[in-house]
Coordinates of C-alpha atoms in Angstrom, one line a residue:
M1 CA -4.7 14.0 7.2
I2 CA -7.1 11.3 7.7
A3 CA -9.8 13.6 9.1
Q4 CA -9.5 15.8 5.8
A5 CA -9.7 12.7 3.7
L6 CA -12.7 11.5 5.6
I7 CA -14.6 14.5 4.9
S8 CA -13.6 14.8 1.2
A9 CA -14.4 11.2 0.4
F10 CA -17.7 11.1 2.2
E11 CA -18.8 14.5 0.4
Q12 CA -17.7 12.9 -3.0
F13 CA -19.7 9.7 -2.1
L14 CA -22.6 11.7 -1.0
D15 CA -22.6 13.6 -4.3
D16 CA -22.6 10.1 -6.0
P17 CA -21.9 11.6 -9.7
A18 CA -21.7 8.3 -11.2
G19 CA -25.1 7.1 -9.9
V20 CA -23.4 4.2 -7.9
L21 CA -26.2 4.4 -5.1
P22 CA -30.0 4.1 -5.2
E23 CA -31.6 7.3 -4.3
D24 CA -33.3 5.7 -1.1
A25 CA -29.8 4.9 0.3
I26 CA -28.7 8.4 0.7
N27 CA -28.6 9.8 4.1
P28 CA -30.0 13.3 3.8
A29 CA -28.4 14.7 6.8
P30 CA -25.4 13.2 8.0
Q31 CA -24.8 13.7 11.8
E32 CA -21.7 14.5 13.8
F33 CA -20.1 11.5 15.2
D34 CA -20.2 11.8 19.0
E35 CA -19.3 9.7 22.1
S36 CA -22.6 7.8 22.6
D37 CA -21.3 4.7 21.1
L38 CA -19.2 4.2 24.4
A39 CA -22.1 4.6 26.7
D40 CA -25.2 3.1 24.9
P41 CA -25.4 -0.6 24.9
A42 CA -27.6 -0.5 21.7
L43 CA -24.6 1.2 20.0
G44 CA -22.0 -1.3 21.2
Y45 CA -19.3 -2.8 18.9
L46 CA -19.0 -6.1 20.7
S47 CA -20.4 -7.7 23.8
D48 CA -18.1 -8.1 26.6
D49 CA -17.2 -11.7 26.3
A50 CA -16.5 -11.1 22.6
L51 CA -13.7 -8.1 23.2
P52 CA -10.3 -9.1 22.1
D53 CA -7.3 -9.2 24.3
P54 CA -6.0 -5.5 24.3
E55 CA -2.3 -7.0 24.0
R56 CA -2.9 -9.7 21.4
G57 CA -5.7 -8.7 19.2
C58 CA -5.6 -7.5 15.5
I59 CA -8.4 -6.0 13.6
I60 CA -9.2 -7.6 10.3
G61 CA -10.8 -5.1 7.9
I62 CA -12.8 -6.5 4.8
I63 CA -13.8 -4.5 1.7
D64 CA -15.8 -6.6 -0.6
D65 CA -19.3 -7.5 -1.8
A66 CA -22.1 -9.2 0.0
I67 CA -20.3 -10.1 3.2
P68 CA -22.4 -12.7 5.2
F69 CA -21.9 -11.0 8.7
A70 CA -24.3 -13.6 10.2
H71 CA -22.2 -16.5 9.4
E72 CA -21.1 -18.9 12.1
R73 CA -17.5 -18.7 11.5
L74 CA -17.8 -14.9 12.4
R75 CA -19.3 -16.0 15.9
L76 CA -18.0 -17.3 19.1
C77 CA -19.0 -20.5 20.7
N78 CA -21.6 -18.6 22.8
G79 CA -23.1 -17.1 19.8
A80 CA -21.7 -13.6 20.1
S81 CA -20.7 -12.0 16.9
R82 CA -17.2 -11.0 16.1
V83 CA -18.2 -8.4 13.7
A84 CA -17.7 -5.0 15.6
A85 CA -19.3 -3.0 12.5
T86 CA -20.4 -3.5 8.9
W87 CA -21.3 -0.8 6.6
I88 CA -23.8 -1.8 3.9
Q89 CA -23.2 1.2 1.5
D90 CA -26.3 0.8 -0.8
A91 CA -28.9 -0.4 1.7
R92 CA -32.1 1.7 2.1
F93 CA -31.2 4.5 4.6
Q94 CA -32.9 4.0 8.1
P95 CA -33.4 7.3 10.0
G96 CA -32.5 6.7 13.7
G97 CA -30.4 3.9 13.1
T98 CA -26.8 3.3 13.8
G99 CA -24.4 5.1 11.5
G100 CA -26.1 8.4 11.0
D101 CA -22.6 9.8 10.4
L102 CA -22.4 7.9 7.3
P103 CA -23.4 9.2 3.7
S104 CA -25.5 6.4 2.8
G105 CA -26.8 2.8 3.6
I106 CA -27.0 1.4 7.1
E107 CA -24.4 0.3 9.7
L108 CA -24.8 -2.8 11.8
R109 CA -22.6 -3.0 14.9
G110 CA -22.1 -6.3 17.0
A111 CA -24.8 -5.2 19.4
D112 CA -27.3 -5.1 16.4
I113 CA -26.0 -8.3 15.1
D114 CA -26.2 -10.0 18.4
V115 CA -30.0 -9.2 18.6
W116 CA -30.7 -10.6 15.1
L117 CA -28.7 -13.8 16.0
A118 CA -30.4 -14.0 19.4
R119 CA -34.0 -13.8 17.8
A120 CA -32.9 -16.7 15.3
R121 CA -31.6 -18.8 18.1
A122 CA -35.1 -18.2 19.8
G123 CA -37.1 -19.3 16.9
E124 CA -38.5 -15.7 16.3
I125 CA -37.2 -15.6 12.6
P126 CA -36.3 -18.6 10.4
G127 CA -32.3 -18.1 10.3
E128 CA -29.5 -16.4 8.6
D129 CA -31.5 -15.7 5.6
A130 CA -34.1 -13.8 7.2
I131 CA -31.4 -11.8 9.2
Y132 CA -30.4 -10.3 5.8
R133 CA -33.9 -9.6 4.7
L134 CA -35.1 -8.1 7.9
S135 CA -32.2 -6.0 8.8
G136 CA -32.4 -4.4 5.3
V137 CA -29.1 -5.7 4.0
L138 CA -31.3 -7.7 1.2
D139 CA -34.4 -6.3 -0.5
M140 CA -35.5 -8.3 -3.4
A141 CA -38.1 -5.6 -4.2
R142 CA -35.3 -2.9 -4.9
Q143 CA -33.8 -2.0 -8.3
T144 CA -30.3 -3.3 -7.6
T145 CA -28.4 -6.7 -8.1
P146 CA -29.2 -8.9 -4.9
S147 CA -25.7 -10.2 -4.6
T148 CA -26.3 -10.9 -0.8
A149 CA -28.8 -13.5 -2.1
Y150 CA -26.2 -15.5 -4.0
A151 CA -25.3 -18.9 -2.3
A152 CA -21.6 -18.4 -3.0
G153 CA -20.3 -15.0 -3.6
H154 CA -16.9 -13.4 -3.7
G155 CA -17.4 -11.5 -0.5
A156 CA -18.4 -14.6 1.5
A157 CA -15.3 -16.5 0.3
V158 CA -12.9 -13.6 1.0
A159 CA -14.4 -12.9 4.3
M160 CA -14.1 -16.4 5.6
L161 CA -10.6 -16.9 4.4
A162 CA -9.4 -13.6 5.9
A163 CA -11.3 -13.8 9.2
G164 CA -13.3 -17.1 9.6
F165 CA -12.7 -19.1 12.6
S166 CA -14.5 -22.1 14.1
P167 CA -16.7 -20.8 17.0
D168 CA -14.9 -22.9 19.3
D169 CA -11.3 -21.7 18.3
P170 CA -10.3 -19.3 21.0
A171 CA -8.0 -17.3 18.4
G172 CA -11.1 -15.9 16.8
R173 CA -11.9 -13.7 19.7
N174 CA -8.7 -11.7 19.0
H175 CA -9.7 -11.0 15.5
P176 CA -12.7 -8.8 15.4
V177 CA -14.0 -7.8 12.2
I178 CA -14.8 -4.5 10.6
A179 CA -16.5 -4.9 7.2
V180 CA -17.9 -2.9 4.1
N181 CA -20.2 -4.1 1.7
L182 CA -19.6 -2.2 -1.6
P183 CA -22.6 -1.1 -3.7
P184 CA -23.4 -4.0 -6.5
K185 CA -22.6 -1.2 -9.2
V186 CA -19.2 -1.0 -8.0
T187 CA -18.6 -4.7 -8.3
E188 CA -20.2 -4.9 -11.5
D189 CA -18.0 -2.2 -13.2
S190 CA -15.0 -4.3 -14.0
M191 CA -13.3 -1.3 -15.5
G192 CA -13.2 0.3 -12.1
T193 CA -14.5 3.8 -13.0
L194 CA -17.0 3.9 -10.0
S195 CA -14.8 2.4 -7.4
P196 CA -12.2 4.6 -6.1
V197 CA -14.3 7.0 -4.1
S198 CA -16.4 4.0 -2.8
I199 CA -13.2 2.1 -1.6
L200 CA -11.6 5.4 -0.1
A201 CA -14.7 5.8 2.0
S202 CA -14.7 2.1 3.0
I203 CA -11.2 2.5 4.2
L204 CA -11.9 5.5 6.2
F205 CA -14.8 3.8 7.8
I206 CA -12.7 0.9 8.9
I207 CA -10.1 3.2 10.3
T208 CA -12.8 5.3 12.1
R209 CA -14.6 2.2 13.6
A210 CA -11.2 0.6 14.6
R211 CA -10.3 3.7 16.6
R212 CA -13.9 3.6 18.3
L213 CA -13.5 0.0 19.0
C214 CA -10.2 0.6 20.8
R215 CA -12.0 3.4 23.0
F216 CA -14.7 0.9 23.5
I217 CA -12.6 -1.7 24.9
E218 CA -10.9 0.8 27.1
R219 CA -14.2 1.7 28.5
R220 CA -15.5 -1.8 29.1
R221 CA -12.3 -3.0 30.7
E222 CA -11.7 0.3 32.5
L223 CA -8.2 0.8 31.0
P224 CA -6.6 4.2 30.5
A225 CA -7.5 6.3 27.6
G226 CA -5.3 5.7 24.6
S227 CA -3.9 2.7 25.9
V228 CA -5.6 0.0 23.5
R229 CA -3.9 0.4 20.2
L230 CA -4.9 -2.6 18.1
P231 CA -3.2 -3.1 14.7
V232 CA -5.5 -3.4 11.6
V233 CA -5.2 -5.4 8.5
I234 CA -7.3 -4.3 5.6
N235 CA -8.1 -6.8 2.8
L236 CA -9.1 -5.3 -0.5
S237 CA -9.6 -8.3 -3.2
F238 CA -10.2 -5.9 -6.2
G239 CA -8.1 -4.5 -8.8
L240 CA -7.6 -3.1 -12.3
T241 CA -5.7 -4.1 -15.3
A242 CA -4.9 -0.6 -16.6
G243 CA -3.2 2.3 -14.8
A244 CA 0.2 3.8 -14.2
R245 CA 1.2 0.9 -11.7
D246 CA 3.6 3.4 -10.0
G247 CA 1.8 4.3 -7.0
S248 CA 0.7 7.6 -8.1
S249 CA -3.3 7.0 -8.1
L250 CA -5.3 8.8 -5.3
L251 CA -6.0 5.3 -3.7
E252 CA -2.5 4.0 -4.0
Q253 CA -1.3 7.3 -2.5
F254 CA -3.7 7.3 0.3
M255 CA -3.1 3.5 1.2
D256 CA 0.7 4.5 1.2
A257 CA 0.0 7.6 3.5
V258 CA -2.0 5.6 6.0
S259 CA 0.5 2.9 6.1
V260 CA 3.1 5.2 7.0
Q261 CA 1.5 7.7 9.1
G262 CA -1.3 5.5 10.7
A263 CA -3.6 6.8 13.2
G264 CA -2.2 8.0 16.5
D265 CA -4.6 5.8 18.5
L266 CA -4.2 2.6 16.6
G267 CA -1.4 0.0 16.0
P268 CA 0.1 -0.5 12.3
I269 CA -2.3 -0.5 9.6
R270 CA -1.6 -2.7 6.6
F271 CA -3.2 -3.2 3.2
V272 CA -3.1 -6.5 1.4
L273 CA -4.3 -6.9 -2.4
P274 CA -4.2 -9.5 -5.0
T275 CA -1.6 -9.3 -7.5
G276 CA -4.0 -9.8 -10.4
N277 CA -5.4 -12.7 -12.6
H278 CA -4.4 -11.5 -16.0
R279 CA -0.9 -12.4 -16.8
L280 CA -1.7 -14.3 -20.0
A281 CA -4.6 -12.1 -21.1
R282 CA -2.6 -10.0 -23.3
L283 CA -3.7 -6.7 -21.6
H284 CA -0.1 -5.1 -21.1
G285 CA 2.3 -3.9 -23.6
R286 CA 4.9 -1.4 -24.6
L287 CA 5.6 0.8 -27.6
K288 CA 8.1 3.4 -28.7
P289 CA 7.4 6.2 -31.0
G290 CA 6.9 5.3 -34.5
E291 CA 5.8 1.7 -33.5
D292 CA 2.1 0.4 -33.6
L293 CA 0.4 -2.5 -31.9
G294 CA -2.7 -4.5 -32.7
W295 CA -5.8 -4.1 -30.4
R296 CA -8.6 -6.5 -31.1
L297 CA -12.2 -5.4 -30.1
P298 CA -14.7 -8.2 -30.2
P299 CA -18.0 -8.0 -31.7
D300 CA -21.3 -7.8 -29.7
D301 CA -19.7 -5.6 -26.8
R302 CA -22.5 -3.3 -25.4
T303 CA -19.9 -1.6 -23.1
V304 CA -17.2 1.0 -23.7
T305 CA -13.8 -0.3 -24.1
G306 CA -10.8 1.4 -22.4
L307 CA -7.0 1.4 -22.9
E308 CA -4.2 3.6 -21.0
V309 CA -0.9 4.7 -22.2
W310 CA 1.7 6.0 -19.7
G311 CA 5.0 7.5 -20.4
P312 CA 8.3 7.7 -18.4
V313 CA 8.8 9.7 -15.4
R314 CA 10.0 13.3 -16.7
D315 CA 11.3 16.3 -14.9
G316 CA 8.3 18.6 -15.9
L317 CA 6.0 18.0 -18.9
P318 CA 7.6 18.2 -22.2
E319 CA 6.9 20.7 -24.7
D320 CA 6.0 18.1 -27.4
K321 CA 3.2 16.4 -25.8
L322 CA 2.6 12.6 -26.1
Q323 CA 0.4 11.8 -29.2
I324 CA -1.2 8.7 -30.3
T325 CA -2.6 7.5 -33.5
L326 CA -5.5 5.3 -33.6
T327 CA -6.7 3.3 -36.7
P328 CA -10.1 1.5 -36.7
P329 CA -10.4 -1.5 -39.0
G330 CA -11.5 -0.2 -42.5
L331 CA -11.1 3.2 -41.7
A332 CA -8.4 5.9 -41.9
G333 CA -6.1 6.5 -38.7
A334 CA -6.1 9.9 -36.7
T335 CA -3.5 11.3 -34.6
T336 CA -4.2 13.4 -31.5
A337 CA -2.9 17.0 -31.3
F338 CA -2.8 17.7 -27.7
T339 CA -1.2 21.1 -26.5
A340 CA -2.2 21.2 -22.9
P341 CA -3.2 18.7 -19.9
W342 CA -6.7 17.3 -19.7
Q343 CA -7.7 18.0 -23.3
F344 CA -9.4 15.3 -25.4
S345 CA -9.8 14.4 -29.0
L346 CA -12.9 12.8 -30.7
M347 CA -12.6 10.2 -33.4
K348 CA -15.6 9.8 -35.8
D349 CA -16.7 7.7 -38.5
P350 CA -17.5 8.6 -42.1
Q351 CA -21.0 9.5 -41.0
G352 CA -19.8 12.1 -38.2
R353 CA -20.7 9.9 -35.5
E354 CA -18.4 9.7 -32.5
I355 CA -16.6 6.2 -32.3
A356 CA -13.9 6.8 -29.9
R357 CA -12.1 9.6 -27.8
A358 CA -8.8 10.2 -26.2
Y359 CA -7.9 12.0 -23.0
Y360 CA -4.5 13.6 -22.3
T361 CA -4.1 12.8 -18.5
P362 CA -0.7 13.7 -17.3
R363 CA -0.1 13.0 -13.7
Y364 CA 1.8 15.0 -11.2
L365 CA 4.3 12.7 -9.1
G366 CA 5.6 15.4 -6.7
G367 CA 9.0 17.1 -6.7
G368 CA 8.5 18.4 -10.1
S369 CA 8.1 15.0 -11.7
W370 CA 5.3 14.2 -14.1
R371 CA 4.2 11.1 -16.3
E372 CA 2.4 11.7 -19.4
G373 CA -0.7 9.6 -19.8
V374 CA -3.5 9.1 -22.5
T375 CA -6.8 7.3 -21.8
I376 CA -8.7 6.0 -24.9
I377 CA -12.3 5.1 -24.6
V378 CA -13.9 3.3 -27.6
M379 CA -17.7 3.1 -28.1
P380 CA -19.5 -0.2 -27.9
T381 CA -19.1 -2.6 -30.8
C382 CA -22.8 -3.4 -30.5
P383 CA -25.4 -0.6 -29.7
E384 CA -28.3 -0.8 -27.6
H385 CA -30.4 0.9 -30.3
L386 CA -30.0 1.0 -33.9
S387 CA -29.8 4.8 -33.8
E388 CA -26.9 4.9 -31.6
P389 CA -23.3 5.2 -32.8
F390 CA -20.9 2.1 -32.4
A391 CA -17.3 1.3 -33.1
P392 CA -16.2 -1.2 -35.7
A393 CA -15.3 -4.6 -34.3
G394 CA -11.9 -6.2 -35.3
E395 CA -8.4 -5.2 -35.0
W396 CA -7.6 -1.7 -34.4
R397 CA -4.1 -0.4 -34.4
I398 CA -2.6 2.0 -31.8
A399 CA 0.8 3.8 -32.2
I400 CA 2.8 6.4 -30.4
A401 CA 3.2 9.2 -32.9
A402 CA 6.4 9.5 -34.2
H403 CA 7.1 13.0 -33.1
S404 CA 6.4 12.2 -29.6
P405 CA 9.1 12.3 -27.0
D406 CA 11.7 9.4 -27.4
A407 CA 10.9 6.7 -24.6
E408 CA 9.3 3.4 -24.0
Y409 CA 5.5 4.0 -23.3
Q410 CA 3.4 1.3 -21.3
L411 CA 0.0 0.3 -22.6
G412 CA -2.8 -1.2 -20.5
V413 CA -6.2 -2.4 -21.7
Q414 CA -8.7 -2.1 -18.9
R415 CA -10.7 -5.2 -17.7
D416 CA -14.0 -5.5 -19.5
E417 CA -15.5 -8.6 -18.2
V418 CA -18.7 -9.9 -17.1
I419 CA -18.5 -10.5 -13.4
R420 CA -20.3 -13.6 -12.2
G421 CA -23.8 -12.9 -11.0
F422 CA -24.0 -9.5 -12.8
H423 CA -25.8 -8.8 -16.0
R424 CA -23.4 -6.9 -18.3
E425 CA -23.0 -7.5 -22.0
A426 CA -19.2 -6.9 -21.7
R427 CA -16.6 -8.5 -24.0
Q428 CA -12.7 -8.4 -23.2
S429 CA -10.4 -6.9 -25.8
W430 CA -6.8 -7.6 -26.2
L431 CA -3.6 -6.6 -27.6
F432 CA -2.2 -8.5 -30.5
D433 CA 1.5 -8.9 -31.7
P434 CA 2.4 -12.0 -33.8
Q435 CA 5.6 -12.3 -32.0
Y436 CA 3.7 -13.0 -28.7
R437 CA 3.3 -16.9 -28.2
L438 CA 0.4 -18.5 -26.3
Y439 CA 1.8 -22.1 -26.3
D440 CA 5.1 -23.7 -27.3
E441 CA 6.0 -26.1 -29.8
A442 CA 4.7 -29.1 -27.2
G443 CA 1.4 -27.2 -26.7
R444 CA 2.4 -25.9 -23.2
L445 CA 1.5 -22.5 -22.0
V446 CA 4.2 -19.9 -22.4
E447 CA 4.1 -18.3 -19.0
T448 CA 6.9 -15.8 -19.1
D449 CA 8.7 -13.4 -21.4
A450 CA 11.8 -15.2 -21.3
Q451 CA 10.1 -18.5 -22.4
N452 CA 8.4 -16.6 -25.2
G453 CA 11.6 -15.3 -26.7
G454 CA 12.0 -12.5 -29.3
T455 CA 11.0 -8.9 -28.6
P456 CA 7.1 -8.9 -28.6
N457 CA 5.5 -5.8 -27.5
V458 CA 2.9 -7.7 -25.6
L459 CA 4.3 -8.5 -22.2
R460 CA 3.6 -11.0 -19.1
R461 CA 5.8 -9.1 -16.6
G462 CA 4.3 -6.1 -15.1
T463 CA 0.8 -7.1 -15.3
M464 CA 0.1 -6.6 -11.8
N465 CA -3.1 -5.2 -10.3
A466 CA -3.2 -1.3 -10.9
Y467 CA -4.3 -0.7 -7.5
A468 CA -1.2 -2.3 -5.8
G469 CA 1.6 -0.3 -7.2
G470 CA 2.2 1.6 -4.0
Q471 CA 5.4 1.2 -1.8
Y472 CA 3.6 -0.2 1.1
S473 CA 0.5 -2.3 -0.1
L474 CA 1.1 -6.1 0.0
R475 CA 0.5 -8.1 -3.1
A476 CA -0.6 -11.7 -2.8
G477 CA 0.0 -14.4 -5.5
A478 CA -1.4 -17.8 -6.1
V479 CA 0.2 -21.3 -6.4
D480 CA -1.3 -24.6 -6.7
Q481 CA -1.4 -27.3 -3.9
K482 CA 0.0 -30.0 -6.0
K483 CA 3.2 -28.5 -7.3
M484 CA 3.4 -25.3 -5.4
H485 CA 3.8 -23.9 -9.0
L486 CA 2.8 -20.3 -9.6
A487 CA -0.7 -20.3 -11.2
P488 CA -0.5 -19.2 -15.0
Y489 CA -3.0 -16.6 -14.4
C490 CA -1.3 -15.0 -11.5
S491 CA 0.0 -11.7 -12.8
L492 CA 3.8 -10.5 -12.5
L493 CA 5.2 -7.6 -10.7
H494 CA 7.7 -5.4 -12.4
D495 CA 10.4 -7.9 -11.0
E496 CA 8.6 -10.9 -12.6
E497 CA 7.7 -12.3 -9.1
G498 CA 4.0 -13.4 -8.5
G499 CA 3.7 -11.2 -5.3
D500 CA 5.3 -10.5 -2.0
C501 CA 4.0 -13.6 -0.7
L502 CA 2.1 -16.5 -2.3
A503 CA -0.9 -18.5 -1.0
V504 CA -2.1 -21.9 -2.2
V505 CA -5.3 -21.4 -4.1
D506 CA -5.7 -24.1 -6.7
R507 CA -5.7 -27.8 -6.1
A508 CA -3.7 -28.5 -9.1
I509 CA -2.9 -26.9 -12.5
T510 CA -5.5 -29.0 -14.0
Q511 CA -7.9 -28.5 -11.2
P512 CA -8.3 -24.7 -10.6
G513 CA -10.1 -23.5 -7.5
M514 CA -10.4 -24.3 -3.8
L515 CA -13.2 -24.8 -1.5
T516 CA -14.4 -21.6 0.1
S517 CA -17.3 -20.7 2.4
G518 CA -20.5 -19.8 0.9
R519 CA -23.1 -17.3 2.2
G520 CA -24.9 -19.7 4.7
S521 CA -23.1 -21.5 7.6
G522 CA -21.9 -24.9 6.3
S523 CA -22.3 -24.0 2.5
F524 CA -19.4 -23.8 0.3
G525 CA -18.4 -22.9 -3.3
L526 CA -15.3 -23.3 -5.5
M527 CA -13.3 -20.2 -6.1
S528 CA -10.1 -19.5 -7.9
G529 CA -7.7 -16.4 -8.4
T530 CA -5.5 -14.2 -6.4
S531 CA -8.5 -12.7 -4.8
M532 CA -8.4 -16.0 -2.7
A533 CA -4.8 -15.6 -2.0
A534 CA -5.1 -12.0 -0.6
P535 CA -7.4 -13.0 2.4
Q536 CA -5.0 -15.8 3.2
F537 CA -2.2 -13.3 3.4
S538 CA -4.3 -11.0 5.5
R539 CA -5.0 -13.7 7.9
W540 CA -1.4 -14.7 8.3
L541 CA -0.3 -11.2 8.7
A542 CA -3.1 -10.5 11.3
Q543 CA -2.0 -13.5 13.3
Q544 CA 1.7 -12.3 13.1
L545 CA 0.7 -8.8 14.4
A546 CA -1.5 -10.2 17.2
A547 CA 1.5 -12.3 18.4
G548 CA 3.5 -9.1 18.6
E549 CA 5.7 -9.4 15.6
S550 CA 7.1 -5.9 14.6
V551 CA 7.2 -5.7 10.8
A552 CA 7.8 -2.1 9.6
D553 CA 7.5 -2.5 5.8
R554 CA 7.2 -4.9 2.8
D555 CA 10.7 -6.2 3.2
A556 CA 10.2 -7.1 6.9
I557 CA 7.1 -8.9 6.2
R558 CA 8.5 -10.8 3.3
S559 CA 11.6 -11.7 5.7
L560 CA 9.0 -13.0 8.3
A561 CA 7.3 -15.1 5.7
E562 CA 10.6 -16.6 4.6
S563 CA 11.3 -17.6 8.0
Q564 CA 8.3 -19.5 8.4
S565 CA 7.8 -21.0 4.8
D566 CA 8.7 -24.5 3.6
M567 CA 9.2 -22.8 0.2
P568 CA 11.0 -19.5 1.0
A569 CA 12.3 -18.7 -2.4
P570 CA 12.0 -17.3 -4.9
T571 CA 8.7 -16.0 -3.4
P572 CA 7.6 -17.3 0.1
V573 CA 4.5 -19.5 0.0
L574 CA 2.7 -18.9 3.1
P575 CA 2.1 -21.8 5.6
H576 CA -1.1 -23.7 4.8
S577 CA -3.1 -26.8 5.7
P578 CA -2.7 -29.8 3.5
E579 CA -6.6 -30.6 4.2
F580 CA -9.5 -28.5 3.0
P581 CA -11.1 -26.3 5.7
N582 CA -14.5 -27.4 7.3
F583 CA -17.5 -25.2 6.9

């Protein structure tokens, strides 16, 4: 199953239909993977004195943006790198280099990184920044966002929280790192339309290189073939705000399948994701047939705006298909007339120009079950050029047509924000219901639906990351250090909890953010959000697996966290240091 998915994902990635990769990043002729990585020192994953204990190691996989592989907290005290392999997906392809089996970019293994670090120590090159430039990871002359150049990036913070150890900490050696730098376009695209194939390919890279690392350890330690089976924890601090949230997407299904089936020559494989940061953003709602809800689109938005509608699970597709009615401000409403899956409808303004479209996207869940879905895409409210069509800003109305099958339908507005460091003229839309209260009478935030009262159709529960709806993926929520209170931004699962486990992120409710590592050794930044909770969860879980804990599923992991937590209920808060980490 993994091999088939590997081929499929890499083929899709190579086809690159969305233009995620620069042309010079494409590998024109990917090679078959062979056994040379076990014999050729130049292709080695780690130096002999950096190899983990075969019985007490756990590989940490990180999928993010601009991961600083040369950072001192990813090294041992002798200067050897703990990064076994890193794939920079959008780097200029280098013929003859490591990673000839990959569809794009470059791969740097531990042996490569050790050479660069040795040159820096010898004074042949200026330091870490020069390593990124000379290795091809950072090229300021290319037409891509140079996120690796940022002093304090998302990937740096995540990587060090998940896998950063002081060089003199012996525990670091037992946690080798396999990382993937996603293309900047994937990070920039907050709606997530470009990410699934890139992320799927990243997961497969980590699993493949983890298997090879285990074989490498066997060869170097002269151990029996197949005897080293290190567990793997993969951190994915990415997410979406719209989706079915039921584990039915391709990415969620794949993570579940890998979690259950694993790889025969590896230990358990676990995935950790953030719960999400949009509890109070008014991006999640519900409607029944005949009801409507406000959808506010801000002006000056130069990107498309998306919203998804999902119906309940049904035994087969109903004859009367789900239909939606969309009413722009100042214009007449229009109702879809879907009759078959994957049809789409266009909405036009009085001049005949397209301003929105709706796709009928039912999803097969297996066993004869289906969920109906409709995806709505609205044109930008501010065109790039005067001749281009644009949608009116203001309050749109969305309704489930009265003759649709009777049920409660879930609405999710897609994230449409400007990611820090990326140039995108995006503006976030939101749902509007006059019954929804942002603040109570005393001016405090209303954080739950129960506190809100009434029956608003805009909800706080169920606002979880749409990538994290699978049965086996682990969700990390955030609390503040002062009162251990769930962060107001932290999304809620369907059961209204903030995650499977919580981690300390913010200093206090009035002081958001935590100190995190920057790109360069010794540098730091201030970051907030459940993306900072997920790597702490990953780190804790990797330590438990390395210690020999057997945790077969989400409930077992949660029970283990409860047994170690000073605050085990209602959701366990992971053990944490009261002091800020050293950098």
